mmCIF file of C-alpha atoms and ligand atoms in Angstrom:
data_model
loop_
_atom_site.group_PDB
_atom_site.id
_atom_site.type_symbol
_atom_site.label_atom_id
_atom_site.label_comp_id
_atom_site.label_asym_id
_atom_site.label_seq_id
_atom_site.Cartn_x
_atom_site.Cartn_y
_atom_site.Cartn_z
ATOM 1 C CA MET F 160 -21.098 -5.951 -3.033
ATOM 2 C CA ASN F 161 -21.335 -6.932 -6.666
ATOM 3 C CA ARG F 162 -18.168 -8.813 -7.369
ATOM 4 C CA GLY F 163 -15.682 -7.666 -9.954
ATOM 5 C CA GLN F 164 -17.734 -4.584 -10.727
ATOM 6 C CA VAL F 165 -16.107 -2.191 -13.178
ATOM 7 C CA PHE F 166 -15.460 1.138 -11.653
ATOM 8 C CA ASN F 167 -18.016 3.348 -13.387
ATOM 9 C CA GLU F 168 -20.706 1.752 -11.224
ATOM 10 C CA PRO F 169 -19.616 2.505 -7.645
ATOM 11 C CA VAL F 170 -20.484 0.113 -4.877
ATOM 12 C CA SER F 171 -19.791 0.420 -1.183
ATOM 13 C CA GLY F 172 -16.432 -0.938 -0.042
ATOM 14 C CA HIS F 173 -15.993 -4.067 2.014
ATOM 15 C CA THR F 174 -12.865 -5.272 3.735
ATOM 16 C CA HIS F 175 -12.339 -7.824 6.497
ATOM 17 C CA ASP F 176 -10.190 -5.777 8.854
ATOM 18 C CA HIS F 177 -12.733 -3.266 10.249
ATOM 19 C CA ILE F 178 -10.625 -0.393 8.875
ATOM 20 C CA ASP F 179 -12.196 2.645 7.201
ATOM 21 C CA TRP F 180 -9.821 2.742 4.234
ATOM 22 C CA ALA F 181 -11.526 5.666 2.531
ATOM 23 C CA ASP F 182 -10.606 7.728 5.593
ATOM 24 C CA ARG F 183 -6.928 6.986 4.912
ATOM 25 C CA LEU F 184 -6.776 8.593 1.490
ATOM 26 C CA ALA F 185 -4.702 11.577 2.664
ATOM 27 C CA LEU F 186 -2.226 9.289 4.477
ATOM 28 C CA LEU F 187 -1.862 6.990 1.463
ATOM 29 C CA ARG F 188 -1.375 9.948 -0.881
ATOM 30 C CA ALA F 189 1.281 11.485 1.371
ATOM 31 C CA ALA F 190 3.018 8.107 1.657
ATOM 32 C CA ASP F 191 2.973 7.661 -2.124
ATOM 33 C CA THR F 192 4.816 10.977 -2.531
ATOM 34 C CA LEU F 193 7.579 10.025 -0.103
ATOM 35 C CA ASP F 194 7.769 6.415 -1.324
ATOM 36 C CA ALA F 195 8.248 7.576 -4.932
ATOM 37 C CA PRO F 196 12.026 6.968 -5.209
ATOM 38 C CA ALA F 197 11.740 3.499 -3.619
ATOM 39 C CA HIS F 198 8.662 2.644 -5.684
ATOM 40 C CA ALA F 199 10.326 3.774 -8.918
ATOM 41 C CA ALA F 200 13.305 1.484 -8.214
ATOM 42 C CA ILE F 201 11.023 -1.461 -7.394
ATOM 43 C CA ALA F 202 8.848 -0.881 -10.496
ATOM 44 C CA ALA F 203 11.905 -0.728 -12.774
ATOM 45 C CA ARG F 204 13.261 -3.978 -11.312
ATOM 46 C CA LEU F 205 9.950 -5.824 -11.745
ATOM 47 C CA ALA F 206 9.198 -4.328 -15.180
ATOM 48 C CA ALA F 207 12.517 -5.721 -16.420
ATOM 49 C CA LYS F 208 11.087 -9.225 -15.884
ATOM 50 C CA LEU F 209 8.046 -8.615 -18.133
ATOM 51 C CA PRO F 210 7.348 -9.563 -21.758
ATOM 52 C CA ALA F 211 6.309 -7.011 -24.416
ATOM 53 C CA ASN F 212 2.911 -5.354 -23.931
ATOM 54 C CA PRO F 213 2.283 -6.874 -20.490
ATOM 55 C CA THR F 214 -0.734 -6.782 -18.219
ATOM 56 C CA VAL F 215 0.039 -5.642 -14.660
ATOM 57 C CA LEU F 216 -2.494 -6.080 -11.849
ATOM 58 C CA ASP F 217 -2.124 -3.789 -8.817
ATOM 59 C CA LEU F 218 -4.213 -5.500 -6.124
ATOM 60 C CA GLY F 219 -5.215 -3.404 -3.113
ATOM 61 C CA CYS F 220 -3.862 -0.426 -5.041
ATOM 62 C CA GLY F 221 -4.841 2.228 -2.466
ATOM 63 C CA ALA F 222 -4.228 5.713 -3.875
ATOM 64 C CA GLY F 223 -2.368 4.217 -6.838
ATOM 65 C CA GLY F 224 1.152 5.541 -6.212
ATOM 66 C CA MET F 225 2.977 2.364 -7.210
ATOM 67 C CA SER F 226 1.074 2.039 -10.468
ATOM 68 C CA THR F 227 2.129 5.524 -11.554
ATOM 69 C CA HIS F 228 5.631 4.021 -11.697
ATOM 70 C CA PHE F 229 4.416 0.898 -13.478
ATOM 71 C CA ALA F 230 2.662 3.192 -15.986
ATOM 72 C CA ARG F 231 5.871 5.113 -16.699
ATOM 73 C CA ALA F 232 7.868 1.872 -16.947
ATOM 74 C CA LEU F 233 5.358 0.372 -19.423
ATOM 75 C CA ALA F 234 5.252 3.600 -21.453
ATOM 76 C CA ALA F 235 9.044 3.409 -21.729
ATOM 77 C CA GLN F 236 8.720 -0.218 -22.938
ATOM 78 C CA ASN F 237 6.078 0.465 -25.619
ATOM 79 C CA GLY F 238 2.975 0.056 -23.550
ATOM 80 C CA GLY F 239 0.765 -2.449 -21.830
ATOM 81 C CA THR F 240 -2.252 -2.606 -19.532
ATOM 82 C CA ILE F 241 -2.545 -1.706 -15.859
ATOM 83 C CA VAL F 242 -5.524 -3.031 -13.930
ATOM 84 C CA LEU F 243 -6.163 -1.354 -10.577
ATOM 85 C CA VAL F 244 -8.124 -3.419 -8.060
ATOM 86 C CA ASP F 245 -9.373 -2.407 -4.621
ATOM 87 C CA ALA F 246 -12.366 -2.969 -2.351
ATOM 88 C CA THR F 247 -12.637 0.754 -1.499
ATOM 89 C CA PRO F 248 -14.263 2.723 -4.336
ATOM 90 C CA GLU F 249 -13.060 6.103 -3.004
ATOM 91 C CA LEU F 250 -9.436 4.958 -3.176
ATOM 92 C CA LEU F 251 -9.924 3.279 -6.530
ATOM 93 C CA HIS F 252 -11.309 6.545 -7.975
ATOM 94 C CA GLU F 253 -8.203 8.404 -6.835
ATOM 95 C CA ALA F 254 -5.893 5.653 -8.083
ATOM 96 C CA GLU F 255 -7.500 5.597 -11.520
ATOM 97 C CA ARG F 256 -7.260 9.384 -11.836
ATOM 98 C CA THR F 257 -3.619 9.458 -10.704
ATOM 99 C CA VAL F 258 -2.438 6.516 -12.809
ATOM 100 C CA ARG F 259 -4.168 7.792 -15.951
ATOM 101 C CA ALA F 260 -2.414 11.125 -15.468
ATOM 102 C CA ALA F 261 0.952 9.344 -15.143
ATOM 103 C CA ALA F 262 0.248 7.100 -18.138
ATOM 104 C CA HIS F 263 -0.764 10.020 -20.341
ATOM 105 C CA PRO F 264 1.096 13.046 -18.967
ATOM 106 C CA GLY F 265 0.390 15.236 -21.999
ATOM 107 C CA ASN F 266 -3.354 14.939 -21.651
ATOM 108 C CA GLY F 267 -4.154 15.683 -18.030
ATOM 109 C CA HIS F 268 -6.575 13.003 -16.923
ATOM 110 C CA ALA F 269 -6.713 11.689 -20.464
ATOM 111 C CA ALA F 270 -10.132 10.095 -20.367
ATOM 112 C CA LEU F 271 -12.932 10.998 -22.720
ATOM 113 C CA PRO F 272 -16.430 11.343 -21.237
ATOM 114 C CA GLY F 273 -17.617 7.818 -20.519
ATOM 115 C CA GLY F 274 -14.212 6.746 -19.228
ATOM 116 C CA HIS F 275 -12.696 5.659 -22.551
ATOM 117 C CA PRO F 276 -9.062 6.534 -23.171
ATOM 118 C CA ALA F 277 -8.391 9.065 -25.929
ATOM 119 C CA ALA F 278 -7.089 7.525 -29.162
ATOM 120 C CA ALA F 279 -3.618 9.011 -28.693
ATOM 121 C CA ASP F 280 -3.425 7.400 -25.255
ATOM 122 C CA ALA F 281 -3.747 3.797 -26.368
ATOM 123 C CA MET F 282 -0.182 2.882 -25.345
ATOM 124 C CA VAL F 283 -0.863 2.291 -21.642
ATOM 125 C CA GLU F 284 -4.418 1.233 -20.918
ATOM 126 C CA VAL F 285 -5.634 1.808 -17.359
ATOM 127 C CA ARG F 286 -8.628 -0.073 -15.951
ATOM 128 C CA ALA F 287 -10.163 -0.133 -12.479
ATOM 129 C CA ILE F 288 -12.141 -2.945 -10.860
ATOM 130 C CA VAL F 289 -13.788 -3.110 -7.430
ATOM 131 C CA ALA F 290 -13.183 -6.539 -5.908
ATOM 132 C CA ASP F 291 -12.658 -8.283 -2.589
ATOM 133 C CA LEU F 292 -9.303 -10.027 -2.761
ATOM 134 C CA ALA F 293 -10.594 -12.699 -0.392
ATOM 135 C CA ASP F 294 -13.246 -13.686 -2.917
ATOM 136 C CA GLN F 295 -12.542 -17.280 -3.914
ATOM 137 C CA ALA F 296 -13.775 -16.499 -7.427
ATOM 138 C CA LEU F 297 -11.077 -13.812 -7.846
ATOM 139 C CA PRO F 298 -9.249 -15.640 -10.690
ATOM 140 C CA ASP F 299 -12.540 -15.602 -12.671
ATOM 141 C CA LEU F 300 -13.127 -11.889 -12.025
ATOM 142 C CA LEU F 301 -9.758 -10.500 -13.104
ATOM 143 C CA PRO F 302 -7.834 -10.745 -16.384
ATOM 144 C CA ALA F 303 -4.785 -12.985 -16.658
ATOM 145 C CA ALA F 304 -1.629 -10.994 -15.864
ATOM 146 C CA ASP F 305 2.115 -11.028 -16.437
ATOM 147 C CA LEU F 306 2.739 -9.313 -13.087
ATOM 148 C CA VAL F 307 0.512 -9.444 -10.027
ATOM 149 C CA TRP F 308 1.581 -6.789 -7.515
ATOM 150 C CA ALA F 309 0.002 -6.685 -4.039
ATOM 151 C CA SER F 310 1.474 -4.192 -1.596
ATOM 152 C CA ARG F 311 0.540 -4.227 2.091
ATOM 153 C CA VAL F 312 -2.843 -5.821 1.485
ATOM 154 C CA VAL F 313 -2.486 -9.604 1.832
ATOM 155 C CA HIS F 314 -2.015 -9.244 5.605
ATOM 156 C CA HIS F 315 -5.528 -7.721 5.738
ATOM 157 C CA LEU F 316 -7.136 -10.870 4.287
ATOM 158 C CA PRO F 317 -8.501 -13.764 6.382
ATOM 159 C CA ASP F 318 -6.539 -16.573 4.735
ATOM 160 C CA GLN F 319 -3.260 -15.151 3.483
ATOM 161 C CA GLN F 320 -1.985 -18.436 2.032
ATOM 162 C CA ALA F 321 -5.243 -19.014 0.139
ATOM 163 C CA ALA F 322 -5.055 -15.448 -1.185
ATOM 164 C CA ILE F 323 -1.511 -16.003 -2.467
ATOM 165 C CA GLY F 324 -2.801 -19.166 -4.152
ATOM 166 C CA ALA F 325 -5.485 -17.095 -5.916
ATOM 167 C CA LEU F 326 -2.893 -14.503 -6.988
ATOM 168 C CA THR F 327 -0.787 -17.319 -8.408
ATOM 169 C CA ALA F 328 -3.784 -18.604 -10.384
ATOM 170 C CA ILE F 329 -4.239 -15.156 -11.952
ATOM 171 C CA VAL F 330 -0.678 -14.823 -13.190
ATOM 172 C CA ARG F 331 0.136 -16.418 -16.547
ATOM 173 C CA PRO F 332 2.698 -19.249 -16.742
ATOM 174 C CA GLY F 333 6.087 -17.498 -16.699
ATOM 175 C CA GLY F 334 4.573 -14.452 -14.989
ATOM 176 C CA VAL F 335 5.542 -12.933 -11.638
ATOM 177 C CA VAL F 336 3.709 -12.544 -8.318
ATOM 178 C CA ALA F 337 5.270 -9.825 -6.135
ATOM 179 C CA LEU F 338 4.155 -8.948 -2.602
ATOM 180 C CA ALA F 339 5.324 -5.914 -0.634
ATOM 181 C CA GLU F 340 5.114 -7.101 2.962
ATOM 182 C CA GLY F 341 7.269 -6.732 6.051
ATOM 183 C CA GLY F 342 10.288 -4.478 5.687
ATOM 184 C CA LEU F 343 11.277 -2.011 8.394
ATOM 185 C CA SER F 344 8.886 0.200 10.365
ATOM 186 C CA PHE F 345 9.204 3.854 9.498
ATOM 187 C CA SER F 346 11.000 6.189 11.920
ATOM 188 C CA CYS F 347 10.554 9.947 11.788
ATOM 189 C CA LEU F 348 11.179 11.441 15.254
ATOM 190 C CA PRO F 349 14.322 12.272 17.249
ATOM 191 C CA TRP F 350 14.726 10.196 20.442
ATOM 192 C CA ASP F 351 14.490 13.230 22.737
ATOM 193 C CA LEU F 352 11.694 15.551 21.613
ATOM 194 C CA GLY F 353 12.107 18.071 24.409
ATOM 195 C CA LEU F 354 8.760 17.078 25.873
ATOM 196 C CA GLY F 355 7.513 13.923 27.515
ATOM 197 C CA ARG F 356 9.594 10.839 28.158
ATOM 198 C CA PRO F 357 12.341 10.206 25.556
ATOM 199 C CA GLY F 358 11.923 7.198 23.262
ATOM 200 C CA LEU F 359 8.295 7.887 22.267
ATOM 201 C CA GLU F 360 8.722 6.417 18.796
ATOM 202 C CA ASP F 361 9.928 3.049 20.128
ATOM 203 C CA ARG F 362 6.840 2.828 22.335
ATOM 204 C CA LEU F 363 4.583 3.820 19.431
ATOM 205 C CA GLN F 364 6.013 1.021 17.325
ATOM 206 C CA ALA F 365 5.493 -1.479 20.167
ATOM 207 C CA ALA F 366 1.880 -0.262 20.503
ATOM 208 C CA GLN F 367 1.412 -0.597 16.742
ATOM 209 C CA ALA F 368 2.647 -4.207 16.947
ATOM 210 C CA GLU F 369 -0.025 -4.890 19.591
ATOM 211 C CA TRP F 370 -2.660 -3.245 17.380
ATOM 212 C CA PHE F 371 -1.581 -5.457 14.486
ATOM 213 C CA VAL F 372 -2.094 -8.633 16.545
ATOM 214 C CA GLY F 373 -5.590 -7.390 17.460
ATOM 215 C CA MET F 374 -6.323 -6.489 13.838
ATOM 216 C CA ARG F 375 -5.498 -10.039 12.695
ATOM 217 C CA GLU F 376 -7.481 -11.547 15.602
ATOM 218 C CA GLY F 377 -10.470 -9.354 14.712
ATOM 219 C CA ILE F 378 -10.753 -10.704 11.154
ATOM 220 C CA ASP F 379 -13.585 -13.223 10.883
ATOM 221 C CA GLY F 380 -12.233 -16.598 9.844
ATOM 222 C CA ALA F 381 -8.589 -15.510 10.162
ATOM 223 C CA VAL F 382 -6.229 -18.390 9.396
ATOM 224 C CA PRO F 383 -2.736 -18.359 10.968
ATOM 225 C CA MET F 384 0.218 -18.345 8.585
ATOM 226 C CA PRO F 385 3.063 -19.383 10.898
ATOM 227 C CA TYR F 386 5.899 -18.917 8.387
ATOM 228 C CA GLY F 387 7.410 -16.151 6.303
ATOM 229 C CA TRP F 388 6.368 -14.676 2.969
ATOM 230 C CA PRO F 389 8.953 -16.514 0.796
ATOM 231 C CA VAL F 390 7.734 -19.867 2.190
ATOM 232 C CA ALA F 391 4.145 -18.814 1.451
ATOM 233 C CA LEU F 392 5.091 -18.049 -2.168
ATOM 234 C CA GLU F 393 6.783 -21.440 -2.524
ATOM 235 C CA ARG F 394 3.761 -23.238 -1.035
ATOM 236 C CA ALA F 395 1.600 -21.506 -3.660
ATOM 237 C CA GLY F 396 3.712 -23.226 -6.329
ATOM 238 C CA LEU F 397 5.910 -20.317 -7.376
ATOM 239 C CA ALA F 398 9.514 -20.878 -8.438
ATOM 240 C CA GLU F 399 12.637 -18.656 -8.303
ATOM 241 C CA VAL F 400 11.345 -17.165 -5.024
ATOM 242 C CA SER F 401 13.450 -14.294 -3.763
ATOM 243 C CA SER F 402 13.192 -11.020 -1.797
ATOM 244 C CA PHE F 403 14.780 -7.580 -1.957
ATOM 245 C CA SER F 404 14.296 -4.300 -0.119
ATOM 246 C CA ALA F 405 14.240 -0.646 -1.088
ATOM 247 C CA LEU F 406 15.214 2.036 1.383
ATOM 248 C CA VAL F 407 12.916 4.989 2.022
ATOM 249 C CA ASP F 408 15.366 7.612 3.210
ATOM 250 C CA HIS F 409 14.543 11.290 3.648
ATOM 251 C CA PRO F 410 17.031 12.862 6.067
ATOM 252 C CA ALA F 411 16.000 15.977 8.039
ATOM 253 C CA PRO F 412 14.756 18.506 7.198
ATOM 254 C CA GLY F 413 13.268 16.361 4.404
ATOM 255 C CA PRO F 414 11.318 17.286 1.280
ATOM 256 C CA ASP F 415 8.047 19.216 1.030
ATOM 257 C CA GLY F 416 5.247 17.044 2.342
ATOM 258 C CA LEU F 417 7.328 15.346 5.035
ATOM 259 C CA ALA F 418 5.634 17.105 7.991
ATOM 260 C CA ASP F 419 2.245 16.415 6.409
ATOM 261 C CA TYR F 420 3.067 12.711 6.123
ATOM 262 C CA VAL F 421 4.440 12.566 9.686
ATOM 263 C CA HIS F 422 1.238 14.199 10.934
ATOM 264 C CA HIS F 423 -0.929 11.530 9.244
ATOM 265 C CA HIS F 424 1.427 8.733 10.317
ATOM 266 C CA LEU F 425 1.496 9.780 13.993
ATOM 267 C CA SER F 426 -2.266 10.397 14.039
ATOM 268 C CA ARG F 427 -2.779 6.820 12.892
ATOM 269 C CA LEU F 428 -0.309 5.474 15.479
ATOM 270 C CA ALA F 429 -2.019 7.560 18.189
ATOM 271 C CA THR F 430 -5.368 6.000 17.295
ATOM 272 C CA HIS F 431 -3.986 2.479 17.062
ATOM 273 C CA GLY F 432 -1.939 2.830 20.241
ATOM 274 C CA ALA F 433 -4.612 4.521 22.378
ATOM 275 C CA ASP F 434 -5.093 1.456 24.588
ATOM 276 C CA HIS F 435 -1.389 0.679 24.903
ATOM 277 C CA LEU F 436 0.213 4.070 25.603
ATOM 278 C CA SER F 437 0.679 5.894 28.902
ATOM 279 C CA ASP F 438 -1.206 9.110 29.658
ATOM 280 C CA GLU F 439 2.088 10.981 29.343
ATOM 281 C CA ASP F 440 2.773 9.587 25.852
ATOM 282 C CA ARG F 441 -0.776 10.354 24.733
ATOM 283 C CA ALA F 442 -0.349 13.950 25.960
ATOM 284 C CA THR F 443 2.977 14.246 24.102
ATOM 285 C CA LEU F 444 1.353 13.014 20.899
ATOM 286 C CA ALA F 445 -1.562 15.429 21.327
ATOM 287 C CA ALA F 446 0.880 18.346 21.640
ATOM 288 C CA LEU F 447 2.874 17.221 18.589
ATOM 289 C CA LEU F 448 -0.314 16.963 16.511
ATOM 290 C CA ASP F 449 -1.901 20.241 17.650
ATOM 291 C CA PRO F 450 -1.171 23.165 15.259
ATOM 292 C CA GLY F 451 -1.910 25.538 18.179
ATOM 293 C CA SER F 452 0.719 23.976 20.458
ATOM 294 C CA PRO F 453 4.271 25.377 20.766
ATOM 295 C CA HIS F 454 5.368 21.747 20.322
ATOM 296 C CA TYR F 455 3.489 21.274 17.022
ATOM 297 C CA LEU F 456 5.523 18.955 14.789
ATOM 298 C CA GLY F 457 5.045 21.255 11.796
ATOM 299 C CA ASN F 458 7.418 23.730 13.505
ATOM 300 C CA ARG F 459 10.265 21.213 13.799
ATOM 301 C CA ARG F 460 13.268 20.999 11.471
ATOM 302 C CA ASP F 461 14.439 17.615 12.777
ATOM 303 C CA LEU F 462 11.758 15.340 11.332
ATOM 304 C CA PHE F 463 13.010 12.683 8.927
ATOM 305 C CA LEU F 464 11.762 9.471 7.328
ATOM 306 C CA LEU F 465 13.709 6.242 7.355
ATOM 307 C CA GLY F 466 12.324 2.782 6.631
ATOM 308 C CA ALA F 467 12.361 -0.010 4.079
ATOM 309 C CA ARG F 468 9.854 -1.713 1.824
ATOM 310 C CA THR F 469 10.536 -5.426 1.217
ATOM 311 C CA VAL F 470 9.325 -7.198 -1.930
ATOM 312 C CA HIS F 471 8.920 -10.998 -2.043
ATOM 313 C CA HIS F 472 8.487 -12.401 -5.533
ATOM 314 C CA GLY F 473 8.323 -15.646 -7.482
ATOM 315 C CA ARG F 474 7.632 -16.866 -10.998
ATOM 316 C CA ARG F 475 4.809 -19.200 -12.006
ATOM 317 C CA PRO F 476 6.384 -22.231 -13.716
HETATM 318 C C1 SAM U 757 -2.275 -0.417 3.441
HETATM 319 S S1 SAM U 757 -3.260 -0.017 2.034
HETATM 320 C C2 SAM U 757 -2.042 -0.330 0.781
HETATM 321 C C3 SAM U 757 -2.247 0.519 -0.436
HETATM 322 C C4 SAM U 757 -1.136 0.400 -1.475
HETATM 323 N N1 SAM U 757 -1.073 -0.936 -2.033
HETATM 324 C C5 SAM U 757 0.185 0.766 -0.835
HETATM 325 O O1 SAM U 757 1.030 -0.097 -0.629
HETATM 326 O O2 SAM U 757 0.369 1.955 -0.535
HETATM 327 C C6 SAM U 757 -4.357 -1.426 1.880
HETATM 328 C C7 SAM U 757 -5.293 -1.340 0.669
HETATM 329 O O3 SAM U 757 -5.930 -2.597 0.509
HETATM 330 C C8 SAM U 757 -7.309 -2.396 0.304
HETATM 331 N N2 SAM U 757 -7.976 -3.595 0.834
HETATM 332 C C9 SAM U 757 -8.063 -4.014 2.123
HETATM 333 N N3 SAM U 757 -8.740 -5.166 2.183
HETATM 334 C C10 SAM U 757 -9.097 -5.494 0.918
HETATM 335 C C11 SAM U 757 -9.835 -6.570 0.330
HETATM 336 N N4 SAM U 757 -10.347 -7.552 1.081
HETATM 337 N N5 SAM U 757 -9.994 -6.578 -1.016
HETATM 338 C C12 SAM U 757 -9.497 -5.578 -1.788
HETATM 339 N N6 SAM U 757 -8.805 -4.540 -1.290
HETATM 340 C C13 SAM U 757 -8.609 -4.490 0.045
HETATM 341 C C14 SAM U 757 -7.651 -1.122 1.039
HETATM 342 O O4 SAM U 757 -8.832 -0.524 0.516
HETATM 343 C C15 SAM U 757 -6.399 -0.302 0.792
HETATM 344 O O5 SAM U 757 -6.488 0.406 -0.414
#
């Protein structure tokens, strides 16, 4: 892959975790919709720490949901620049389209042919860069930033502490590095589904934890990080290290899009948990995910979504 390539020249994606991220676009989009209230609260809290006309880097931006909130926050504070970065061109395309639309709501996608923003849209500039966040040259490939945001991506990199060090080198003195990592696993199913053995969701989460261990072990050159995220931020030289969490809470029957999200979420857990679940649990999942089954989850009115996103942040002295 050509490093730091600007987005108009697509290159094939490369990550270290053996995950087909492009295949997860629908899941990431659905999650962005349901995460919106939590993301808006997090973006407002982080934007309050920024100087005038800041540069915000969204590393491992996925479908771009969080940066739509950064874009609105910057527009409300007289503008700035958002730089979207991801190793998966398909996701970066979607993120750029979505964030431009949020940054310039009056103008649809708001880009002139050739990818240049229209003159009236100069207030929030949106750029997209393909890059591997494990690249040691990362600080040379990306612009200096006032906020470096990396949500649910550092744990996919071989050396997480080294990656946090690189993120710290990108942020300007006085700027903020913020990682969304950890938090609470999302729950969406009642304990007794009326089919299979009760407690399926607890077993799915245990299977997912096993998958996660295997995912980390499968990364070439993976380096253990046997301490928590705030300690990692301190070791990278950041000061004023602190954490907070935002609740994702959609009680049943939930908003439009909830069943769609739950379908993607359970499909992913079914794939991850295949080797760790009983035949009975696999059959229950298959029935829940089958639109032709009387037990199809899309027919239920008792699905919900409850979880938490945790943000760990620190300031570069
Ligand atoms: C779990 S998704 C998180 C997306 C988004 N930040 C969010 O929180 O919804 C992980 C993202 O990191 C990207 N990614 C994984 N490994 C990467 C790497 N080595 N360099 C750059 N991006 C990477 C994937 O393409 C994907 O978009």
